[in-house]
Amino acid sequence: MAKVFIYPSTSLILSDMVARYGHTPLSSAVAIRERIQTAGFESPPLQITPEEPKKGLKWAAVEVPSGVRGRMALYGPMIEACEAAIIINDADFAFGCMGCARTNELITFLVRQKNIPKLDLFYPKSEEEGVRFVAAIKRFLAGLGGSK
Amino acid sequence: MTPPVRIAQLSCGPEYSGVQHEINTAAKEVNGEIFYPDIALKDVQHDFDIFGLDVRSPDLRLAIARAKALVEGRVEADAVFIATCFRCAEGAIVRNELRHYIHENSKLPVVSYSFTERTTSGTLLTRMEALTTIARRRALLARETQQGITLGLDSGSATTKAVVMKDNKIIGTGWQPTIEVLKSAQEVISHALGEAGIQRDDVQAVGTTGYGRFLVGKEIGADLIQEELTVNSKGAVFLADRQHGPATVIDIGGMDNKAISVMDGIPGTFTMGGICAGASGRFLEMTAKRLGVEITELGPLAMKGFAGRVPMNSYCIVFGTQSLVNALATGSTREDVAAAACHSVAEQVFEQQLQEVDIKEPVLMVGGTSLIEGLVFAMGELLQTKIVVPPYSQYIGAVGSALLASGFIKDD
């Protein structure tokens, strides 16, 4: 069993796949609904306080916008704890979406820096690519050990 | 109970900055209600593509789609609050473009703000109050003439001002530095009433504005207690006789600065605040003190100097003063130093705030600092326009209050 960080961290589908293979998803999975009625795409379920952007200083300097640092207070510890990672680039909003591009750049950079098993894929644009996409994720998760 | 003013929030980052609660609290305090325009996921990409500003952050794309929904009337709102993280370039571009887009294509009042995790509801209160005032009191703000006998009081951070108006004319004024808020208010009121030859009981309605508006308003039983953004706009176009059409109002205050884009006397977009005291009237006060002149003499002195001869960096009031001392120590003339101080303040307001509103002529400078002609000259140079300083410009808030208060005169 491995702790697997997923990006986009909000992806419910990806989080579910990781759990199905017996691993622990490190994520903040929230369902992206058809209608958006919250402030942002991945509005936090609990209220973030002004302390979070200060905790985020561990991963991003003070000149980095507070929204980035607030997010890093949540995702930074996950990145540190993860033993494997799946990164999906240019994912469809409905697959999983994180609101801040600058945070996304920092998160994917920090994950890629880690010497752990990683799967770095682009989101599929056709059915054929979709089949290969799912197969690649399954293969990666199975290769990490643990039970299906 | 009056239904709350519905304020649509277009934003990126306030929740993860921990300030969403502060935004909600500020809106609630002025009977406003923040809401997030309901939009279909499938519309986000579509609306964003049509808008044509290719930003990467999904929440900014969402803000763009929401702005389009508001402008096209798919979502109804009374006002718009646009907020992005301070120091985010992408956020700043979207914030400015959306503000401009909504201002040009709808009648919705808009305020934009860049926050940090230290933003509090207190910081946002005046902005939210102005938004709700514009949405709720359009009829009152449309008032163009003062009637009866009214008193207006502006309890500012640096000075307290009062005017007594009768039948659309100023007949008494009072002015003094703000020391004890209530005492200063009572004294300027007494002075204005004395100059007007009017008894307090003859006054038919009273309005207050400025930082001390609530405290003073409660104490003197004001009929109207209103923030300075809408009041100053009204006072400015009234005194400059520019009540119709567009105008831009610039008020460099003792503690903060206001830049307001006005249409028919009602603010459309506005910005308030300053990055540092180096961009405020306080810096000019300190400059005058260091040069050994009264603040009233600083303007004429600056007009005799040339700003370009003195390197001045007053982005911080401490370093600005240091530049000033260094310049004097190396032989710069007092005239050049005064001009450089005026130019520095004008430049900061130009760079930090005037980019956040649409500058449309006439540009009206108001408030006590508008009497410093060196500052007005510097601002005119930067904006490449002739700045209009209306008569009684230092009493702008008090005049706006007295004018609007006449809407509260009860018919006998």
Coordinates of C-alpha atoms in Angstrom, one line a residue:
Chain A
M1 CA 0.0 0.0 0.0
A2 CA 1.3 3.4 -0.9
K3 CA 0.3 7.0 -0.2
V4 CA -0.4 8.3 -3.6
F5 CA -0.6 12.0 -4.3
I6 CA -2.9 12.9 -7.1
Y7 CA -3.1 16.0 -9.3
P8 CA -5.6 17.5 -9.8
S9 CA -6.0 16.8 -6.1
T10 CA -9.7 17.4 -6.4
S11 CA -10.3 14.6 -8.8
L12 CA -12.9 12.3 -7.3
I13 CA -12.4 9.7 -10.1
L14 CA -8.6 9.5 -9.6
S15 CA -9.0 9.4 -5.9
D16 CA -11.4 6.5 -6.2
M17 CA -9.2 4.6 -8.5
V18 CA -6.2 4.9 -6.1
A19 CA -8.4 3.6 -3.2
R20 CA -9.7 0.7 -5.3
Y21 CA -6.1 -0.5 -5.8
G22 CA -5.7 -0.5 -2.0
H23 CA -3.6 2.6 -1.8
T24 CA -4.2 5.8 0.2
P25 CA -5.1 8.7 -2.0
L26 CA -3.6 12.0 -0.8
S27 CA -6.1 14.4 -2.2
S28 CA -8.9 16.9 -1.5
A29 CA -11.5 15.2 -3.7
V30 CA -14.6 17.2 -4.1
A31 CA -17.3 16.6 -6.7
I32 CA -17.3 19.2 -9.4
R33 CA -20.9 19.9 -10.0
E34 CA -22.6 20.8 -13.2
R35 CA -23.5 24.2 -11.7
I36 CA -20.9 26.2 -9.8
Q37 CA -22.4 28.1 -6.8
T38 CA -19.3 28.4 -4.7
A39 CA -16.6 31.2 -4.8
G40 CA -14.2 29.0 -6.7
F41 CA -13.9 25.6 -8.4
E42 CA -12.5 23.8 -5.4
S43 CA -13.9 25.9 -2.5
P44 CA -12.6 24.3 0.7
P45 CA -15.3 22.5 2.7
L46 CA -13.9 24.0 5.9
Q47 CA -13.1 27.6 6.5
I48 CA -9.5 28.4 5.9
T49 CA -8.2 31.0 8.4
P50 CA -5.5 33.7 7.8
E51 CA -3.1 31.3 9.6
E52 CA -3.0 28.9 6.6
P53 CA -1.2 31.4 4.3
K54 CA 1.3 31.8 7.1
K55 CA 1.8 28.1 7.3
G56 CA 2.2 28.1 3.6
L57 CA 5.4 30.1 3.9
K58 CA 7.2 26.8 4.3
W59 CA 6.7 26.2 0.6
A60 CA 6.3 29.6 -0.9
A61 CA 7.9 33.0 0.1
V62 CA 6.0 35.9 1.4
E63 CA 5.9 37.7 -2.0
V64 CA 3.9 34.7 -3.3
P65 CA 0.1 35.6 -3.3
S66 CA -1.7 34.5 -0.2
G67 CA -4.1 32.2 -2.2
V68 CA -1.1 30.2 -3.3
R69 CA 0.3 30.0 0.3
G70 CA -3.1 29.1 1.7
R71 CA -3.4 26.2 -0.7
M72 CA 0.2 25.1 0.0
A73 CA -0.7 24.8 3.7
L74 CA -3.1 22.1 2.6
Y75 CA -1.1 20.4 -0.3
G76 CA 2.4 20.9 1.0
P77 CA 2.2 18.3 3.7
M78 CA 0.6 15.8 1.3
I79 CA 3.4 16.3 -1.2
E80 CA 5.9 15.7 1.6
A81 CA 4.1 12.5 2.8
C82 CA 3.5 10.9 -0.6
E83 CA 5.3 7.8 -1.7
A84 CA 3.9 7.8 -5.3
A85 CA 2.2 10.4 -7.5
I86 CA -0.1 10.6 -10.5
I87 CA -0.1 13.9 -12.4
I88 CA -2.8 14.5 -15.1
N89 CA -1.9 17.5 -17.2
D90 CA -4.6 19.7 -18.9
A91 CA -7.5 17.8 -17.3
D92 CA -11.0 18.7 -18.1
F93 CA -12.7 20.8 -15.5
A94 CA -15.2 18.0 -14.8
F95 CA -12.4 15.5 -14.1
G96 CA -10.9 17.6 -11.4
C97 CA -10.0 21.2 -11.2
M98 CA -7.8 23.4 -9.0
G99 CA -8.5 27.1 -9.2
C100 CA -5.1 28.7 -9.1
A101 CA -2.6 28.1 -12.0
R102 CA 0.4 29.4 -9.9
T103 CA -0.3 26.8 -7.2
N104 CA -0.7 24.2 -9.8
E105 CA 2.7 25.0 -11.2
L106 CA 4.3 24.8 -7.8
I107 CA 2.6 21.6 -6.8
T108 CA 3.5 19.7 -10.0
F109 CA 7.1 21.0 -9.8
L110 CA 7.5 19.9 -6.2
V111 CA 6.0 16.4 -7.0
R112 CA 8.3 16.0 -10.0
Q113 CA 11.3 16.8 -7.9
K114 CA 10.6 13.9 -5.6
N115 CA 12.4 10.6 -6.2
I116 CA 9.3 8.5 -6.1
P117 CA 7.3 6.4 -8.6
K118 CA 5.4 8.9 -10.8
L119 CA 2.9 8.7 -13.6
D120 CA 2.8 11.9 -15.7
L121 CA 0.0 11.9 -18.3
F122 CA -2.0 14.2 -20.4
Y123 CA -5.8 14.1 -20.2
P124 CA -7.2 12.1 -23.1
K125 CA -8.9 13.9 -26.0
S126 CA -10.4 10.8 -27.7
E127 CA -12.0 7.5 -26.8
E128 CA -8.9 5.7 -27.9
E129 CA -6.7 7.9 -25.8
G130 CA -9.1 7.4 -22.9
V131 CA -8.7 3.6 -23.0
R132 CA -4.9 4.0 -23.0
F133 CA -5.2 6.6 -20.2
V134 CA -7.2 4.3 -17.9
A135 CA -4.9 1.3 -18.6
A136 CA -1.8 3.3 -17.8
I137 CA -3.2 4.4 -14.5
K138 CA -4.3 0.9 -13.6
R139 CA -0.8 -0.5 -14.6
F140 CA 0.9 2.2 -12.5
L141 CA -1.3 1.5 -9.4
A142 CA -0.9 -2.3 -9.7
G143 CA 2.8 -1.8 -10.0
L144 CA 2.9 -0.1 -6.6
G145 CA 1.8 -3.3 -4.9
G146 CA -1.2 -3.7 -2.6
S147 CA -4.5 -5.5 -3.5
K148 CA -7.0 -4.6 -6.1
Chain B
M1 CA -36.7 45.3 7.0
T2 CA -35.0 46.5 3.8
P3 CA -33.9 43.5 1.7
P4 CA -30.1 43.2 1.6
V5 CA -28.2 44.5 -1.4
R6 CA -27.0 41.6 -3.5
I7 CA -23.3 41.9 -4.2
A8 CA -21.9 39.4 -6.8
Q9 CA -18.4 38.3 -5.9
L10 CA -16.0 37.6 -8.8
S11 CA -12.8 36.4 -7.3
C12 CA -9.8 34.2 -7.2
G13 CA -8.1 33.2 -3.9
P14 CA -10.1 34.8 -1.0
E15 CA -11.1 31.4 0.5
Y16 CA -7.6 30.0 0.5
S17 CA -6.3 33.3 1.8
G18 CA -8.6 33.0 4.8
V19 CA -10.4 36.3 4.1
Q20 CA -13.8 35.1 2.7
H21 CA -15.3 35.5 6.1
E22 CA -14.0 39.1 6.3
I23 CA -15.6 39.9 2.9
N24 CA -18.9 38.4 4.1
T25 CA -18.8 40.3 7.4
A26 CA -18.1 43.7 5.8
A27 CA -21.0 43.2 3.4
K28 CA -23.3 42.1 6.2
E29 CA -22.5 45.1 8.3
V30 CA -23.9 47.4 5.6
N31 CA -26.9 45.1 4.9
G32 CA -25.3 43.6 1.9
E33 CA -25.2 40.0 0.9
I34 CA -22.3 38.4 -1.0
F35 CA -23.3 35.8 -3.5
Y36 CA -21.5 33.8 -6.2
P37 CA -23.3 34.0 -9.5
D38 CA -24.6 30.5 -10.3
I39 CA -23.1 29.4 -13.6
A40 CA -23.1 26.1 -15.5
L41 CA -19.8 24.3 -15.8
K42 CA -20.3 23.9 -19.6
D43 CA -20.7 27.7 -19.9
V44 CA -17.4 28.6 -18.2
Q45 CA -15.2 27.5 -21.1
H46 CA -17.6 28.9 -23.6
D47 CA -17.9 32.3 -22.0
F48 CA -14.1 32.5 -21.3
D49 CA -13.3 31.7 -24.9
I50 CA -15.6 34.4 -26.2
F51 CA -14.2 37.0 -23.7
G52 CA -10.8 36.3 -25.2
L53 CA -8.4 36.9 -22.3
D54 CA -6.3 33.8 -22.2
V55 CA -5.5 33.3 -18.5
R56 CA -4.4 30.0 -16.9
S57 CA -6.1 30.0 -13.5
P58 CA -9.5 28.2 -13.7
D59 CA -10.9 30.4 -10.9
L60 CA -10.1 33.5 -13.0
R61 CA -11.8 31.8 -16.0
L62 CA -14.8 31.3 -13.7
A63 CA -14.7 35.0 -12.7
I64 CA -14.7 36.0 -16.4
A65 CA -17.7 33.7 -17.2
R66 CA -19.5 35.1 -14.2
A67 CA -18.9 38.7 -15.4
K68 CA -20.3 37.9 -18.8
A69 CA -23.4 36.3 -17.1
L70 CA -23.9 39.5 -15.1
V71 CA -23.5 41.9 -18.1
E72 CA -25.8 39.7 -20.3
G73 CA -28.4 39.7 -17.5
R74 CA -28.3 35.9 -17.0
V75 CA -27.7 36.6 -13.4
E76 CA -29.1 39.5 -11.5
A77 CA -27.2 41.5 -9.0
D78 CA -27.2 45.0 -7.4
A79 CA -23.4 45.5 -7.3
V80 CA -20.2 43.7 -8.1
F81 CA -17.1 43.0 -5.9
I82 CA -14.0 41.9 -7.7
A83 CA -11.2 40.5 -5.6
T84 CA -7.9 38.7 -6.4
C85 CA -4.7 38.0 -4.5
F86 CA -2.3 40.9 -4.0
R87 CA 0.9 40.3 -6.0
C88 CA -0.8 38.0 -8.6
A89 CA -0.1 39.5 -12.0
E90 CA -2.6 37.3 -13.7
G91 CA -5.2 38.2 -11.1
A92 CA -4.5 41.9 -11.5
I93 CA -5.0 41.8 -15.2
V94 CA -8.3 40.0 -14.9
R95 CA -9.4 42.3 -12.1
N96 CA -8.8 45.4 -14.1
E97 CA -10.3 44.1 -17.4
L98 CA -13.4 42.8 -15.6
R99 CA -13.9 46.1 -13.8
H100 CA -13.6 47.9 -17.1
Y101 CA -15.9 45.5 -18.9
I102 CA -18.7 45.6 -16.3
H103 CA -18.4 49.4 -16.0
E104 CA -18.6 49.9 -19.8
N105 CA -21.4 47.4 -20.4
S106 CA -23.7 47.7 -17.4
K107 CA -24.9 50.1 -14.8
L108 CA -23.7 47.9 -11.9
P109 CA -21.5 49.7 -9.4
V110 CA -18.1 47.9 -9.2
V111 CA -15.3 47.9 -6.7
S112 CA -12.1 45.9 -7.2
Y113 CA -9.7 44.9 -4.4
S114 CA -6.5 43.0 -4.1
F115 CA -6.3 41.3 -0.7
T116 CA -3.7 39.6 1.5
E117 CA -4.3 37.3 4.4
R118 CA -4.2 40.4 6.6
T119 CA -7.2 42.0 4.9
T120 CA -9.9 42.6 7.5
S121 CA -13.6 43.5 7.3
G122 CA -12.8 46.9 8.7
T123 CA -10.6 47.6 5.6
L124 CA -13.4 46.6 3.3
L125 CA -16.2 48.3 5.1
T126 CA -16.2 51.7 3.4
R127 CA -16.0 50.1 0.0
M128 CA -18.9 47.8 0.7
E129 CA -20.9 50.7 2.2
A130 CA -20.3 52.7 -1.0
L131 CA -21.4 49.8 -3.1
T132 CA -24.6 49.3 -1.1
T133 CA -25.2 53.1 -1.0
I134 CA -25.0 53.4 -4.8
A135 CA -27.3 50.4 -5.2
R136 CA -29.8 51.5 -2.6
R137 CA -29.8 55.3 -2.7
R138 CA -29.7 56.0 -6.4
A139 CA -32.6 58.4 -6.0
L140 CA -30.9 60.3 -3.2
L141 CA -27.6 60.4 -5.1
A142 CA -29.4 61.9 -8.1
R143 CA -30.1 65.0 -6.0
E144 CA -28.6 68.1 -7.7
T145 CA -29.6 71.0 -5.5
Q146 CA -29.5 71.7 -1.9
Q147 CA -32.7 73.0 -0.3
G148 CA -33.6 74.5 3.0
I149 CA -30.9 74.9 5.8
T150 CA -28.7 71.9 6.2
L151 CA -25.4 71.1 8.0
G152 CA -22.7 68.8 6.6
L153 CA -19.9 67.4 8.7
D154 CA -16.8 65.6 7.5
S155 CA -14.9 63.9 10.3
G156 CA -11.7 63.0 8.5
S157 CA -8.6 61.3 9.8
A158 CA -6.5 64.5 9.7
T159 CA -9.1 67.3 9.7
T160 CA -12.7 67.9 10.6
K161 CA -14.8 70.1 8.4
A162 CA -18.3 71.5 8.6
V163 CA -20.5 73.6 6.3
V164 CA -23.9 75.2 6.6
M165 CA -25.8 75.5 3.4
K166 CA -29.0 77.4 2.6
D167 CA -30.9 77.4 -0.6
N168 CA -28.0 75.8 -2.6
K169 CA -25.3 78.2 -1.2
I170 CA -22.6 77.7 1.3
I171 CA -23.2 80.3 4.1
G172 CA -20.8 79.0 6.8
T173 CA -17.7 76.9 7.2
G174 CA -15.6 75.4 10.0
W175 CA -12.3 73.6 9.8
Q176 CA -9.8 72.3 12.3
P177 CA -7.4 69.4 12.8
T178 CA -9.1 66.2 14.2
I179 CA -7.9 65.8 17.8
E180 CA -10.8 64.5 19.9
V181 CA -13.3 63.4 17.3
L182 CA -16.5 64.6 19.1
K183 CA -14.9 67.8 20.4
S184 CA -13.4 68.7 17.1
A185 CA -16.8 68.1 15.4
Q186 CA -18.6 70.3 17.9
E187 CA -16.1 73.1 17.5
V188 CA -16.3 73.2 13.7
I189 CA -20.1 73.0 13.8
S190 CA -20.2 76.0 16.2
H191 CA -17.8 77.9 13.9
A192 CA -19.9 77.2 10.8
L193 CA -23.1 78.1 12.5
G194 CA -21.6 81.3 13.8
E195 CA -20.3 82.3 10.4
A196 CA -23.7 81.5 8.9
G197 CA -25.5 83.4 11.7
I198 CA -27.8 80.4 12.1
Q199 CA -28.9 78.7 15.3
R200 CA -28.6 74.9 15.6
D201 CA -32.3 74.6 15.9
D202 CA -32.8 76.3 12.5
V203 CA -30.9 73.5 10.8
Q204 CA -33.4 71.2 9.1
A205 CA -31.2 68.2 8.3
V206 CA -27.7 67.0 9.1
G207 CA -25.4 64.7 7.2
T208 CA -22.1 63.2 8.4
T209 CA -19.2 61.5 6.5
G210 CA -15.6 60.6 7.0
Y211 CA -13.9 58.2 9.5
G212 CA -15.8 59.5 12.5
R213 CA -19.2 59.6 10.7
F214 CA -20.9 57.0 12.9
L215 CA -19.7 58.3 16.2
V216 CA -20.4 62.0 15.4
G217 CA -23.5 61.1 13.5
K218 CA -25.0 59.4 16.5
E219 CA -23.9 62.2 18.8
I220 CA -25.5 65.0 16.8
G221 CA -28.5 63.1 15.6
A222 CA -27.6 63.1 11.9
D223 CA -30.3 62.3 9.4
L224 CA -27.7 60.9 6.9
I225 CA -24.6 59.0 7.8
Q226 CA -22.8 58.0 4.6
E227 CA -19.3 57.0 3.5
E228 CA -17.1 59.5 1.8
L229 CA -16.8 57.8 -1.6
T230 CA -20.4 58.6 -2.7
V231 CA -20.6 61.9 -0.6
N232 CA -17.3 63.3 -2.0
S233 CA -18.3 62.4 -5.5
K234 CA -21.5 64.3 -5.1
G235 CA -19.8 67.3 -3.4
A236 CA -17.2 67.4 -6.2
V237 CA -19.5 67.5 -9.1
F238 CA -21.8 69.9 -7.3
L239 CA -19.0 72.4 -6.6
A240 CA -17.4 72.0 -10.0
D241 CA -20.8 72.3 -11.6
R242 CA -20.2 69.1 -13.5
Q243 CA -23.3 67.2 -12.4
H244 CA -24.0 65.6 -15.7
G245 CA -21.8 63.3 -17.7
P246 CA -18.5 61.7 -16.8
A247 CA -15.9 63.0 -14.3
T248 CA -13.0 61.6 -12.3
V249 CA -12.6 62.6 -8.7
I250 CA -9.3 62.4 -6.9
D251 CA -9.0 62.9 -3.2
I252 CA -5.6 62.5 -1.7
G253 CA -6.4 62.4 2.0
G254 CA -4.5 62.4 5.3
M255 CA -4.7 58.6 5.7
D256 CA -5.9 57.2 2.4
N257 CA -6.6 58.3 -1.2
K258 CA -9.7 57.9 -3.2
A259 CA -10.0 57.8 -7.0
I260 CA -13.6 57.7 -8.2
S261 CA -14.9 57.4 -11.8
V262 CA -18.2 59.2 -11.8
M263 CA -21.2 59.3 -14.2
D264 CA -23.9 61.9 -13.5
G265 CA -22.6 62.4 -10.0
I266 CA -22.8 58.7 -9.1
P267 CA -19.7 56.6 -8.7
G268 CA -19.3 53.8 -11.2
T269 CA -15.9 52.4 -10.2
F270 CA -13.7 53.5 -7.4
T271 CA -10.6 52.7 -5.5
M272 CA -9.6 53.6 -2.0
G273 CA -6.4 53.2 0.0
G274 CA -2.8 53.7 -0.5
I275 CA 0.2 51.4 -0.5
C276 CA 2.0 53.6 2.0
A277 CA 1.7 56.8 3.9
G278 CA 4.4 58.1 1.4
A279 CA 1.5 58.6 -1.0
S280 CA -0.7 60.6 1.4
G281 CA -1.2 64.1 2.6
R282 CA 0.7 63.1 5.7
F283 CA 3.9 63.0 3.7
L284 CA 3.4 66.5 2.4
E285 CA 2.7 67.7 6.0
M286 CA 6.0 66.1 7.1
T287 CA 7.8 67.7 4.1
A288 CA 6.4 71.1 5.0
K289 CA 7.5 70.7 8.6
R290 CA 11.0 69.7 7.5
L291 CA 11.2 72.7 5.1
G292 CA 10.1 75.0 7.9
V293 CA 6.9 76.2 6.1
E294 CA 3.2 76.0 6.8
I295 CA 1.4 73.3 4.7
T296 CA -0.4 76.2 3.0
E297 CA 3.0 77.5 1.7
L298 CA 4.2 74.2 0.4
G299 CA 2.3 74.5 -2.9
P300 CA 3.6 77.9 -3.9
L301 CA 7.1 76.8 -2.9
A302 CA 6.8 73.7 -5.1
M303 CA 5.7 75.7 -8.0
K304 CA 9.0 77.6 -8.0
G305 CA 11.0 74.4 -8.0
F306 CA 11.8 71.6 -10.5
A307 CA 11.0 68.0 -9.3
G308 CA 13.4 66.3 -11.7
R309 CA 16.4 67.8 -9.9
V310 CA 15.8 65.8 -6.7
P311 CA 15.8 62.0 -6.5
M312 CA 12.9 61.3 -4.3
N313 CA 11.6 57.9 -3.4
S314 CA 8.7 58.3 -1.0
Y315 CA 7.1 54.8 -1.5
C316 CA 7.6 54.6 2.2
I317 CA 7.2 57.7 4.3
V318 CA 10.4 56.9 6.3
F319 CA 12.6 56.5 3.2
G320 CA 10.8 59.4 1.5
T321 CA 11.7 61.7 4.4
Q322 CA 15.3 60.4 4.2
S323 CA 15.5 61.3 0.5
L324 CA 14.3 64.7 1.4
V325 CA 16.9 65.2 4.2
N326 CA 19.7 63.9 1.9
A327 CA 18.6 66.2 -0.9
L328 CA 18.7 69.2 1.5
A329 CA 22.1 68.1 2.9
T330 CA 23.6 67.9 -0.6
G331 CA 22.6 71.4 -1.5
S332 CA 19.2 71.0 -3.2
T333 CA 16.9 74.0 -2.9
R334 CA 13.8 74.0 -0.7
E335 CA 11.8 74.8 -3.9
D336 CA 13.1 71.7 -5.7
V337 CA 12.6 69.5 -2.7
A338 CA 9.0 70.7 -2.3
A339 CA 8.3 70.1 -6.0
A340 CA 9.9 66.6 -5.7
A341 CA 7.7 65.7 -2.7
C342 CA 4.6 66.8 -4.6
H343 CA 5.6 64.9 -7.7
S344 CA 6.3 61.8 -5.7
V345 CA 2.9 61.7 -4.0
A346 CA 1.2 62.4 -7.4
E347 CA 3.2 59.7 -9.1
Q348 CA 2.4 57.1 -6.5
V349 CA -1.3 57.8 -6.6
F350 CA -1.1 57.7 -10.4
E351 CA 0.8 54.4 -10.4
Q352 CA -1.0 52.7 -7.6
Q353 CA -4.6 53.9 -7.8
L354 CA -5.5 55.7 -11.0
Q355 CA -4.8 52.5 -13.0
E356 CA -7.8 51.0 -11.2
V357 CA -10.4 53.5 -12.4
D358 CA -11.3 54.8 -15.9
I359 CA -9.9 58.4 -16.1
K360 CA -12.4 60.6 -17.8
E361 CA -12.3 64.3 -18.1
P362 CA -12.9 66.5 -16.2
V363 CA -10.5 65.4 -13.5
L364 CA -11.5 67.0 -10.3
M365 CA -9.1 67.2 -7.3
V366 CA -10.7 67.7 -4.0
G367 CA -9.9 67.6 -0.3
G368 CA -7.3 69.6 1.7
T369 CA -4.4 68.5 -0.5
S370 CA -6.1 70.0 -3.6
L371 CA -5.1 73.4 -2.2
I372 CA -1.4 72.4 -2.6
E373 CA -1.0 73.8 -6.1
G374 CA 2.4 71.9 -6.6
L375 CA 0.5 68.6 -6.1
V376 CA -2.3 69.6 -8.5
F377 CA 0.3 70.7 -11.1
A378 CA 2.2 67.4 -10.7
M379 CA -1.0 65.4 -11.1
G380 CA -1.9 67.4 -14.2
E381 CA 1.6 66.7 -15.7
L382 CA 1.2 63.0 -15.1
L383 CA -2.3 62.8 -16.5
Q384 CA -1.6 65.2 -19.3
T385 CA -4.8 67.2 -18.5
K386 CA -5.8 70.3 -16.8
I387 CA -7.0 69.5 -13.3
V388 CA -10.1 71.2 -12.0
V389 CA -10.1 72.3 -8.3
P390 CA -13.6 73.4 -7.4
P391 CA -14.2 76.2 -4.9
Y392 CA -14.4 75.0 -1.3
S393 CA -12.6 71.9 -2.4
Q394 CA -11.3 71.3 1.1
Y395 CA -14.9 71.1 2.3
I396 CA -16.0 68.5 -0.3
G397 CA -17.3 65.9 2.1
A398 CA -19.1 68.4 4.2
V399 CA -20.7 70.0 1.2
G400 CA -21.7 66.6 -0.2
S401 CA -23.3 65.7 3.2
A402 CA -25.2 68.9 3.4
L403 CA -26.4 68.6 -0.1
L404 CA -27.6 65.0 0.3
A405 CA -29.0 65.7 3.8
S406 CA -31.5 68.1 2.3
G407 CA -33.2 65.0 0.9
F408 CA -34.2 64.2 4.5
I409 CA -35.9 67.5 5.2
K410 CA -39.4 66.7 6.3
D411 CA -42.2 68.7 4.9
D412 CA -44.1 70.7 7.5

